[in-house]
Short mmCIF file of C-alpha atoms in Angstrom, two decimals:
data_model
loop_
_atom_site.label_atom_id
_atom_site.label_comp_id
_atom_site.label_asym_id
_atom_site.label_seq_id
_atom_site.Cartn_x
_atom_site.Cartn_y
_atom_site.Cartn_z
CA UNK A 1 -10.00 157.64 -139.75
CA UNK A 2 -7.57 158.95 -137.55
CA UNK A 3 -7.57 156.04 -135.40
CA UNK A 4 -6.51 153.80 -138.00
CA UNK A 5 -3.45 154.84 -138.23
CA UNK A 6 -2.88 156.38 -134.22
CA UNK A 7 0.01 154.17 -133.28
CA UNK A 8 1.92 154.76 -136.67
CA UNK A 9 1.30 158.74 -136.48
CA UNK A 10 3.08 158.16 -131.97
CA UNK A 11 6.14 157.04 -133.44
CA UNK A 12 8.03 160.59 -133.76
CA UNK A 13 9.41 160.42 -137.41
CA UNK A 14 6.16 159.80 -139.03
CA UNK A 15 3.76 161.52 -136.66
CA UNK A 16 0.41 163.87 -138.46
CA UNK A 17 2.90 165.71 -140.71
CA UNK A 18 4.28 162.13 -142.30
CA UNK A 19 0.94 160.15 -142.02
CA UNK A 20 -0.42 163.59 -144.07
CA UNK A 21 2.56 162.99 -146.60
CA UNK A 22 1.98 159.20 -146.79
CA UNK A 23 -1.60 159.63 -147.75
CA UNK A 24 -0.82 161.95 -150.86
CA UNK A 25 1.77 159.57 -151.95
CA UNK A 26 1.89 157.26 -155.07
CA UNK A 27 3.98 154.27 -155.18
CA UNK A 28 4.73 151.95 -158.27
CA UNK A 29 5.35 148.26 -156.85
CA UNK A 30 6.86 145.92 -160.37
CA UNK A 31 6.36 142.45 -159.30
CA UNK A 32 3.33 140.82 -157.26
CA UNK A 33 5.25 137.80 -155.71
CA UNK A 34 6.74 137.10 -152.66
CA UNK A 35 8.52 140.66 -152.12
CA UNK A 36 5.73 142.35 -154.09
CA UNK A 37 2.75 141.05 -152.16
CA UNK A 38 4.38 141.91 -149.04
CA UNK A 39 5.75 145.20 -149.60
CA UNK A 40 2.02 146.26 -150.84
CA UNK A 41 0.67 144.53 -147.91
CA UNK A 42 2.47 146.89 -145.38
CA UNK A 43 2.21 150.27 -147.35
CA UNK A 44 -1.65 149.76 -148.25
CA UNK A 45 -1.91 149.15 -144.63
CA UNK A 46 0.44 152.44 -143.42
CA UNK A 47 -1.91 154.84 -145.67
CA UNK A 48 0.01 155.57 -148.58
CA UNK A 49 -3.05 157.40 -151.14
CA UNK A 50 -2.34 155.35 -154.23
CA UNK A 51 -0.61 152.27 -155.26
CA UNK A 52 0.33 150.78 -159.07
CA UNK A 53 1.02 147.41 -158.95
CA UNK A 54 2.06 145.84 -162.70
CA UNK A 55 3.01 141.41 -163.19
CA UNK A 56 2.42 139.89 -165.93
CA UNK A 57 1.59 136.33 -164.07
CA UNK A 58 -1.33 134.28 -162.80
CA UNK A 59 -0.92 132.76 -159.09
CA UNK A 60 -0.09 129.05 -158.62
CA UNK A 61 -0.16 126.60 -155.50
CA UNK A 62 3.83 127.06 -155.24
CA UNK A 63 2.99 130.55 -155.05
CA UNK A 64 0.77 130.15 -151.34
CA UNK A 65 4.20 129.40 -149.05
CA UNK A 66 5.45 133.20 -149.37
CA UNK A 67 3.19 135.25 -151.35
CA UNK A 68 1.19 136.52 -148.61
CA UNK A 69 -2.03 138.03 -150.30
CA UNK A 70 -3.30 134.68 -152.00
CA UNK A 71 -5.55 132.05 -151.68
CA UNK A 72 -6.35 128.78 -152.90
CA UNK A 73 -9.17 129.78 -154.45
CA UNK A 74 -7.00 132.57 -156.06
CA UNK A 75 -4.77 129.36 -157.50
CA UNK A 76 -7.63 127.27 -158.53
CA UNK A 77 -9.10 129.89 -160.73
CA UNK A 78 -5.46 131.00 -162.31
CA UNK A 79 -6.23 134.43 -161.33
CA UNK A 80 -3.92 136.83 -162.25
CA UNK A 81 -1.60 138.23 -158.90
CA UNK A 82 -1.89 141.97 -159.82
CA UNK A 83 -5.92 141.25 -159.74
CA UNK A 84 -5.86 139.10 -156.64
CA UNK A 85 -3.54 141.47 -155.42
CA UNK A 86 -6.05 144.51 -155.63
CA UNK A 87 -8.67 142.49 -154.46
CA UNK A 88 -7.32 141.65 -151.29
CA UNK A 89 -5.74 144.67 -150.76
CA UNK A 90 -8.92 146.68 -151.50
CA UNK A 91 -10.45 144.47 -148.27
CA UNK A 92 -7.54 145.47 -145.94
CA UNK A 93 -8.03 149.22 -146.60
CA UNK A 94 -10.34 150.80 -149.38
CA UNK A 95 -9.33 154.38 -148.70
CA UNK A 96 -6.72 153.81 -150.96
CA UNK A 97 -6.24 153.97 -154.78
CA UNK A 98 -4.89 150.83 -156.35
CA UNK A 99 -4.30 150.30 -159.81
CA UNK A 100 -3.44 146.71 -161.40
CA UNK A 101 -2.23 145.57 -164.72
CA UNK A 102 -1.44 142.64 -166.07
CA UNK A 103 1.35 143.40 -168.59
CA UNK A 104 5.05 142.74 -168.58
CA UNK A 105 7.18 145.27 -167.14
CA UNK A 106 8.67 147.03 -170.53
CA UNK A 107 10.05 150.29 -170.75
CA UNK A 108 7.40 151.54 -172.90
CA UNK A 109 4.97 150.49 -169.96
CA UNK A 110 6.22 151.59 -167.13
CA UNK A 111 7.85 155.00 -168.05
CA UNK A 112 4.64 156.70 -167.32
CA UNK A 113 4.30 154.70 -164.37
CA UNK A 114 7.76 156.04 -163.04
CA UNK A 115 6.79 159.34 -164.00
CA UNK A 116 3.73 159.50 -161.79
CA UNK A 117 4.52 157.61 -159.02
CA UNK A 118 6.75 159.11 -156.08
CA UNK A 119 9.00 156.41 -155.19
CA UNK A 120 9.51 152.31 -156.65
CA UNK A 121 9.37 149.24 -155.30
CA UNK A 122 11.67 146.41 -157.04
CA UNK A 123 9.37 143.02 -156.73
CA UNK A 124 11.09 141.43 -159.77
CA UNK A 125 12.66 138.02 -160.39
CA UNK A 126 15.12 139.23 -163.36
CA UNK A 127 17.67 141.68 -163.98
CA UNK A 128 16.82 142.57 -167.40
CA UNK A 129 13.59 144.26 -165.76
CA UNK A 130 15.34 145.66 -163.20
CA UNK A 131 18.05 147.95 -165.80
CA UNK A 132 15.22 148.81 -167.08
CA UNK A 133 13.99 150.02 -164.21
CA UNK A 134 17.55 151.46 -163.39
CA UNK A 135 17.49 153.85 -166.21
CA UNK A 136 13.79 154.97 -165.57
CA UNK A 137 14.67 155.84 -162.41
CA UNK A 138 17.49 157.82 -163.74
CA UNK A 139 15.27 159.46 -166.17
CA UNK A 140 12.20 160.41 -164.58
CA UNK A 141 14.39 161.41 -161.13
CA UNK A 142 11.85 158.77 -159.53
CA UNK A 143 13.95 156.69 -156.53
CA UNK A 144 13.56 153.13 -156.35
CA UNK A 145 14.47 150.24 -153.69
CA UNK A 146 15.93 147.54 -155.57
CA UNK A 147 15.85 144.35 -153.97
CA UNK A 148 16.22 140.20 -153.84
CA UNK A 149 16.19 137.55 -152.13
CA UNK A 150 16.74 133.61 -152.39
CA UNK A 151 17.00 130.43 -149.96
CA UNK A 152 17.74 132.11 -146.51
CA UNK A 153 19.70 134.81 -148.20
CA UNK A 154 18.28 138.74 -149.42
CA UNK A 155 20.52 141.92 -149.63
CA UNK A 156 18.56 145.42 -150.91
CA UNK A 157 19.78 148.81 -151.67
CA UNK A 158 18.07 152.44 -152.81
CA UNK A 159 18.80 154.29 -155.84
CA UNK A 160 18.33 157.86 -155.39
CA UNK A 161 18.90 159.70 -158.70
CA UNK A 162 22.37 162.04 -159.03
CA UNK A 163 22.91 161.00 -155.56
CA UNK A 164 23.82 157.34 -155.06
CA UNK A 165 25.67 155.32 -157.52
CA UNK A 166 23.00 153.32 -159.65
CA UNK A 167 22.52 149.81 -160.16
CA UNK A 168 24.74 149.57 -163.18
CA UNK A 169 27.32 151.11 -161.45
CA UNK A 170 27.18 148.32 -159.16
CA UNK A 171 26.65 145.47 -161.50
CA UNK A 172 29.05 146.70 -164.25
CA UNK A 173 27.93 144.01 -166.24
CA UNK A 174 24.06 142.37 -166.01
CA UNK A 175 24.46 139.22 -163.99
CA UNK A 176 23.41 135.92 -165.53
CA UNK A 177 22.67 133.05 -164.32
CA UNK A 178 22.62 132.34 -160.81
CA UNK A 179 19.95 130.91 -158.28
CA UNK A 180 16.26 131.30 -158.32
CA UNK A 181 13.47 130.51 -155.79
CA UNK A 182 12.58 127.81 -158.37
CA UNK A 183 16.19 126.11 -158.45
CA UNK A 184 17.31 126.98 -154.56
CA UNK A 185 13.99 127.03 -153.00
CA UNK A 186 13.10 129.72 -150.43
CA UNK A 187 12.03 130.20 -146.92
CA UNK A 188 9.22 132.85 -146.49
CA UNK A 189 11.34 134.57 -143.49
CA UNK A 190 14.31 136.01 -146.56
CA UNK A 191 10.99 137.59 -148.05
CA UNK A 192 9.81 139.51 -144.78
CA UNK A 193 13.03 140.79 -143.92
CA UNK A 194 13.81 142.33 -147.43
CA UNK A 195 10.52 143.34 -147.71
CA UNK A 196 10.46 145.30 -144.05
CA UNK A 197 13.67 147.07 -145.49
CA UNK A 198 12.12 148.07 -148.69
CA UNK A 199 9.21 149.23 -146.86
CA UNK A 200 10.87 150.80 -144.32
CA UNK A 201 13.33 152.80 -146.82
CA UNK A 202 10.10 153.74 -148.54
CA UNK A 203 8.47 155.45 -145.78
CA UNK A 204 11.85 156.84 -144.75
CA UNK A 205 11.83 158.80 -148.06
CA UNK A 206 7.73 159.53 -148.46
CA UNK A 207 7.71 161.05 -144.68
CA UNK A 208 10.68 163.47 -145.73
CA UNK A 209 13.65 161.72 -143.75
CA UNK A 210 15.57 161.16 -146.98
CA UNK A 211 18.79 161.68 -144.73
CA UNK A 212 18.20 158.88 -142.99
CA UNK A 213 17.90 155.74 -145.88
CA UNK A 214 20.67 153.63 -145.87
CA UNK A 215 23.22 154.39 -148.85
CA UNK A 216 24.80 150.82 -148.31
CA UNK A 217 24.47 147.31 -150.21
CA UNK A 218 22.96 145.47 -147.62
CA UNK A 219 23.29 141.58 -147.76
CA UNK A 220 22.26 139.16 -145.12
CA UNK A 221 21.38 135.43 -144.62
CA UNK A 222 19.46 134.39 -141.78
CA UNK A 223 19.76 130.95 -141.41
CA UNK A 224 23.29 131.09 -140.97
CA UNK A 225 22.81 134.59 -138.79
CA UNK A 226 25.45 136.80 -141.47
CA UNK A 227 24.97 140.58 -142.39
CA UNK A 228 26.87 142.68 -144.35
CA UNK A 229 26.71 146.34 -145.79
CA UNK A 230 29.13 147.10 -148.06
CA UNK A 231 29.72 151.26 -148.98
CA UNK A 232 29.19 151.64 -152.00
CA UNK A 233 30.27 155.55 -152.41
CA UNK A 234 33.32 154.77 -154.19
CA UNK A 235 31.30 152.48 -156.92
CA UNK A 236 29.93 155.65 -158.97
CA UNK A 237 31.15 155.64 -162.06
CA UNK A 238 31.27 158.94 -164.14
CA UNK A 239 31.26 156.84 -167.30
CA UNK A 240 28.29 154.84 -166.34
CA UNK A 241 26.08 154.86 -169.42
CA UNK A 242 23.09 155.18 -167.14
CA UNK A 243 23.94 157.39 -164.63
CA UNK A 244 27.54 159.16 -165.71
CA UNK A 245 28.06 162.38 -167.24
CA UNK A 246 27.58 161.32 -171.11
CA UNK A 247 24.15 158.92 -170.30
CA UNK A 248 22.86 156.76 -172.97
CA UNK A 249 19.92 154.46 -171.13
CA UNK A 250 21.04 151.71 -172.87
CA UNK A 251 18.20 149.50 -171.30
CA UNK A 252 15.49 151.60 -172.64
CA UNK A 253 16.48 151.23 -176.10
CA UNK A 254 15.57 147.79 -176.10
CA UNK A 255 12.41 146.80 -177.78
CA UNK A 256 10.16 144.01 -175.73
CA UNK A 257 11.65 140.84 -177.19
CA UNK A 258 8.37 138.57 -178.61
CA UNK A 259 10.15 135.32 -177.06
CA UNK A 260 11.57 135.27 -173.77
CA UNK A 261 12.89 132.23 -171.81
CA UNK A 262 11.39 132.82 -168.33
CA UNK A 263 14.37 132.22 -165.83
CA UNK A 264 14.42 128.86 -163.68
CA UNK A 265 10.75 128.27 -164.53
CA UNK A 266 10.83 125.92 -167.39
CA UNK A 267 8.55 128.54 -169.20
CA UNK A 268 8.56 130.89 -171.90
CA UNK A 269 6.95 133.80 -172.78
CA UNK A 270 5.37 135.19 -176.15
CA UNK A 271 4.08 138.38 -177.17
CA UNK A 272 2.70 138.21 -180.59
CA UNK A 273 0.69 140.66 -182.62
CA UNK A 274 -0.87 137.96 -184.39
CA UNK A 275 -2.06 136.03 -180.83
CA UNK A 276 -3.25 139.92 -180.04
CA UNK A 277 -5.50 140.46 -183.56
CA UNK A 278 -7.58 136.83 -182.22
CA UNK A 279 -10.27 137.75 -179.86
CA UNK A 280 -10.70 136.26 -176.72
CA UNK A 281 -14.00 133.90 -177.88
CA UNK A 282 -12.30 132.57 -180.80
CA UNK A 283 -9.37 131.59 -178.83
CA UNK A 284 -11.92 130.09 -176.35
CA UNK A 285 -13.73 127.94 -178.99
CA UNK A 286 -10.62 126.88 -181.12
CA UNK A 287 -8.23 125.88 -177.44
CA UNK A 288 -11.94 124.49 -176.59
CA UNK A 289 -12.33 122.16 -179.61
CA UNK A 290 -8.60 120.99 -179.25
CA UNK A 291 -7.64 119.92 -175.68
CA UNK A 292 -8.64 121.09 -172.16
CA UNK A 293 -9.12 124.40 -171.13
CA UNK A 294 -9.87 126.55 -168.27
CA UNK A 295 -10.77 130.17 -168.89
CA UNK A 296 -11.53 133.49 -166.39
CA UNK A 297 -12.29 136.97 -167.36
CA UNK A 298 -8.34 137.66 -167.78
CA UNK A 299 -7.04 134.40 -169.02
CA UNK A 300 -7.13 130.88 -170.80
CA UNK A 301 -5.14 128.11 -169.26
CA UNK A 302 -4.85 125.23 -171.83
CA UNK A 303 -3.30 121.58 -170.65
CA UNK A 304 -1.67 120.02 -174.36
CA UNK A 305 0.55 116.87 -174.51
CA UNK A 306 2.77 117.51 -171.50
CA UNK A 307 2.67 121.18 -171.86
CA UNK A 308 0.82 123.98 -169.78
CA UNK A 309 -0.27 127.06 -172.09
CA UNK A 310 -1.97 130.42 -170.91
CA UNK A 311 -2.87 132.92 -173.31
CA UNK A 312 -3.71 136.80 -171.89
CA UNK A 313 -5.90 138.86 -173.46
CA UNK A 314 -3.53 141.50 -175.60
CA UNK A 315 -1.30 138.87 -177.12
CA UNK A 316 0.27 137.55 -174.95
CA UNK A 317 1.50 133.87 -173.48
CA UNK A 318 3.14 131.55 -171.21
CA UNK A 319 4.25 128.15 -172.27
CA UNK A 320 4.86 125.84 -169.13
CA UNK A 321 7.29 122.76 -169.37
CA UNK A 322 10.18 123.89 -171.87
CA UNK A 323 12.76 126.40 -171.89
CA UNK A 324 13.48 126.23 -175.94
CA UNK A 325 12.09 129.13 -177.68
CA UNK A 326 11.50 126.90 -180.67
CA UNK A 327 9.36 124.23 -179.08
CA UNK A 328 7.26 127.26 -177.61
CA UNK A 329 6.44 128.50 -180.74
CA UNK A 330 5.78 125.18 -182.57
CA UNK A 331 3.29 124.66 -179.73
CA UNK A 332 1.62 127.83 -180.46
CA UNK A 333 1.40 127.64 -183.96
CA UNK A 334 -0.10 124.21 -183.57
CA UNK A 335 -2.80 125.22 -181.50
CA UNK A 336 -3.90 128.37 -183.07
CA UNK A 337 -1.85 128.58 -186.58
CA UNK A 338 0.10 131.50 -185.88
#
């Protein structure tokens, strides 16, 4: 289908010899929200040949203002985004490969993912993933594009393995805190702007113009019309335990934590070997015989007291409405004495 992709293949840099190279490339998006649904949006449609795409989250209404691949009837149903995702992205161009799972982003997941794809796309909201993703970059040799963005304000940057300094040479320490989308809003603009970098860096590197990505940290905000880069060539640090000359990967060491608070989202997460040894029908008929519940092929969404619960099949879950670990738990326990 030549003439898809006719006005991509005229622009000089790409032309038959990058559009060939895009099509035999794999890339690894981590995160199907705002930057993640975008980002896949604009490489599915350029002709890369496959595309991984891994969240571990269902889409909501607050999701349909930026997250460019959903519907309502995709937030009605609580489908899952990296299903929705392929879906819709399956419609927009079937001649490529997309894979979608709905897991949480571990190290023990995604390693093989790193090691297979070509290049990574940072779609996160945390930087706990995104160290993680910072040393498997570092391990595999696998570049990534991390980036962010928040109100009217995004900044990105590439990582290319024993080349540029890494992320933890830039954040010497992993930030916490800070603003999220769900405590300083967003405007859908910040999203297509990071996202056209990422994108752009991406194709830079798949099409062989690796000389040409931008080694800066670039910031911007658009509503008050700032940009920044700032060189970061003197940031490498030969003691860096992820990149230096004596590397540890200390973010790959770290074992998937069974309770984690899910930042700005009044939500926390379980994975629990005991929720993973129920099967999904007797989850279905105990939740059923209890309270509310809405179930799809991927998921149970429960409404208890004030609280919002969705279980996954595999063992995992998302309580909605409390950010204390302990209260989580109790809930679960309640509901399915675990």
């Amino acid at each position: 289908m030549k003439e898809r992709y006719s006005r991509q293949i005229l622009f000089p840099p790409v032309g038959e010899k990058g559009q060939q190279a895009l099509a035999a490339s794999h890339v690894l998006i981590v995160g199907a929200g705002a930057l993640g649904t975008a980002s896949a949006e604009g490489l599915v449609r350029s002709g890369i040949g496959t595309l991984t795409i891994v969240d571990r989250d269902y889409v909501e209404f607050s999701n349909l203002q930026r997250q460019q691949l959903y519907t309502e009837h995709d937030a009605k149903a609580h489908v899952p985004k990296a299903i929705a995702s392929k879906k819709r992205l399956q419609e927009i161009n079937h001649e490529v490969t997309i894979h979608a799972l709905i897991e949480d982003a571990g190290a023990e997941l995604l390693r093989p993912l790193f090691q297979r794809a070509d290049i990574v796309i940072d779609a996160t909201d945390n930087f706990e993933t995104r160290m993680v993703m910072n040393d498997l970059s570092l391990e595999t040799k696998t570049p990534w594009i991390y980036g962010a963005c928040v109100s009217s304000q995004g900044m990105y940057m590439t990582i290319l393995p024993d080349k540029t300094p890494c992320l933890s040479c830039v954040f010497t320490a992993m930030p916490v805190g800070g603003l999220t989308c769900d405590t300083a809003g967003i405007i859908s603009p910040a999203v297509q702007m990071v996202s056209a970098y990422q994108q752009t860096e991406a194709l830079k590197y798949l099409t062989g113009h690796e000389d040409q990505i931008e080694q800066k940290f670039v910031t911007f905000d658009l509503w008050q019309s700032t940009s920044f880069k700032m060189d970061l060539s003197r940031t490498k640090q030969q003691d860096c335990p992820s990149c230096g000359t004596k590397r540890t990967y200390p973010y790959l060491h770290d074992q998937r934590k069974k309770t984690t608070v899910l930042c700005g989202r009044d939500t926390v997460q379980i994975v629990s070997k005991d929720l993973a040894n129920l099967s999904f029908e007797y989850l279905k008929e105990r939740l059923s015989s209890i309270c509310e519940v809405e179930v799809n092929d991927f998921l149970i969404h429960v409404r208890y007291e004030t609280y919002r619960i969705v279980c996954f099949k595999g063992g995992r879950a998302l309580i909605h409405g409390t950010n204390d670990e302990k209260v989580a738990n109790s809930l679960l326990a309640r509901l399915l004495g675990i």
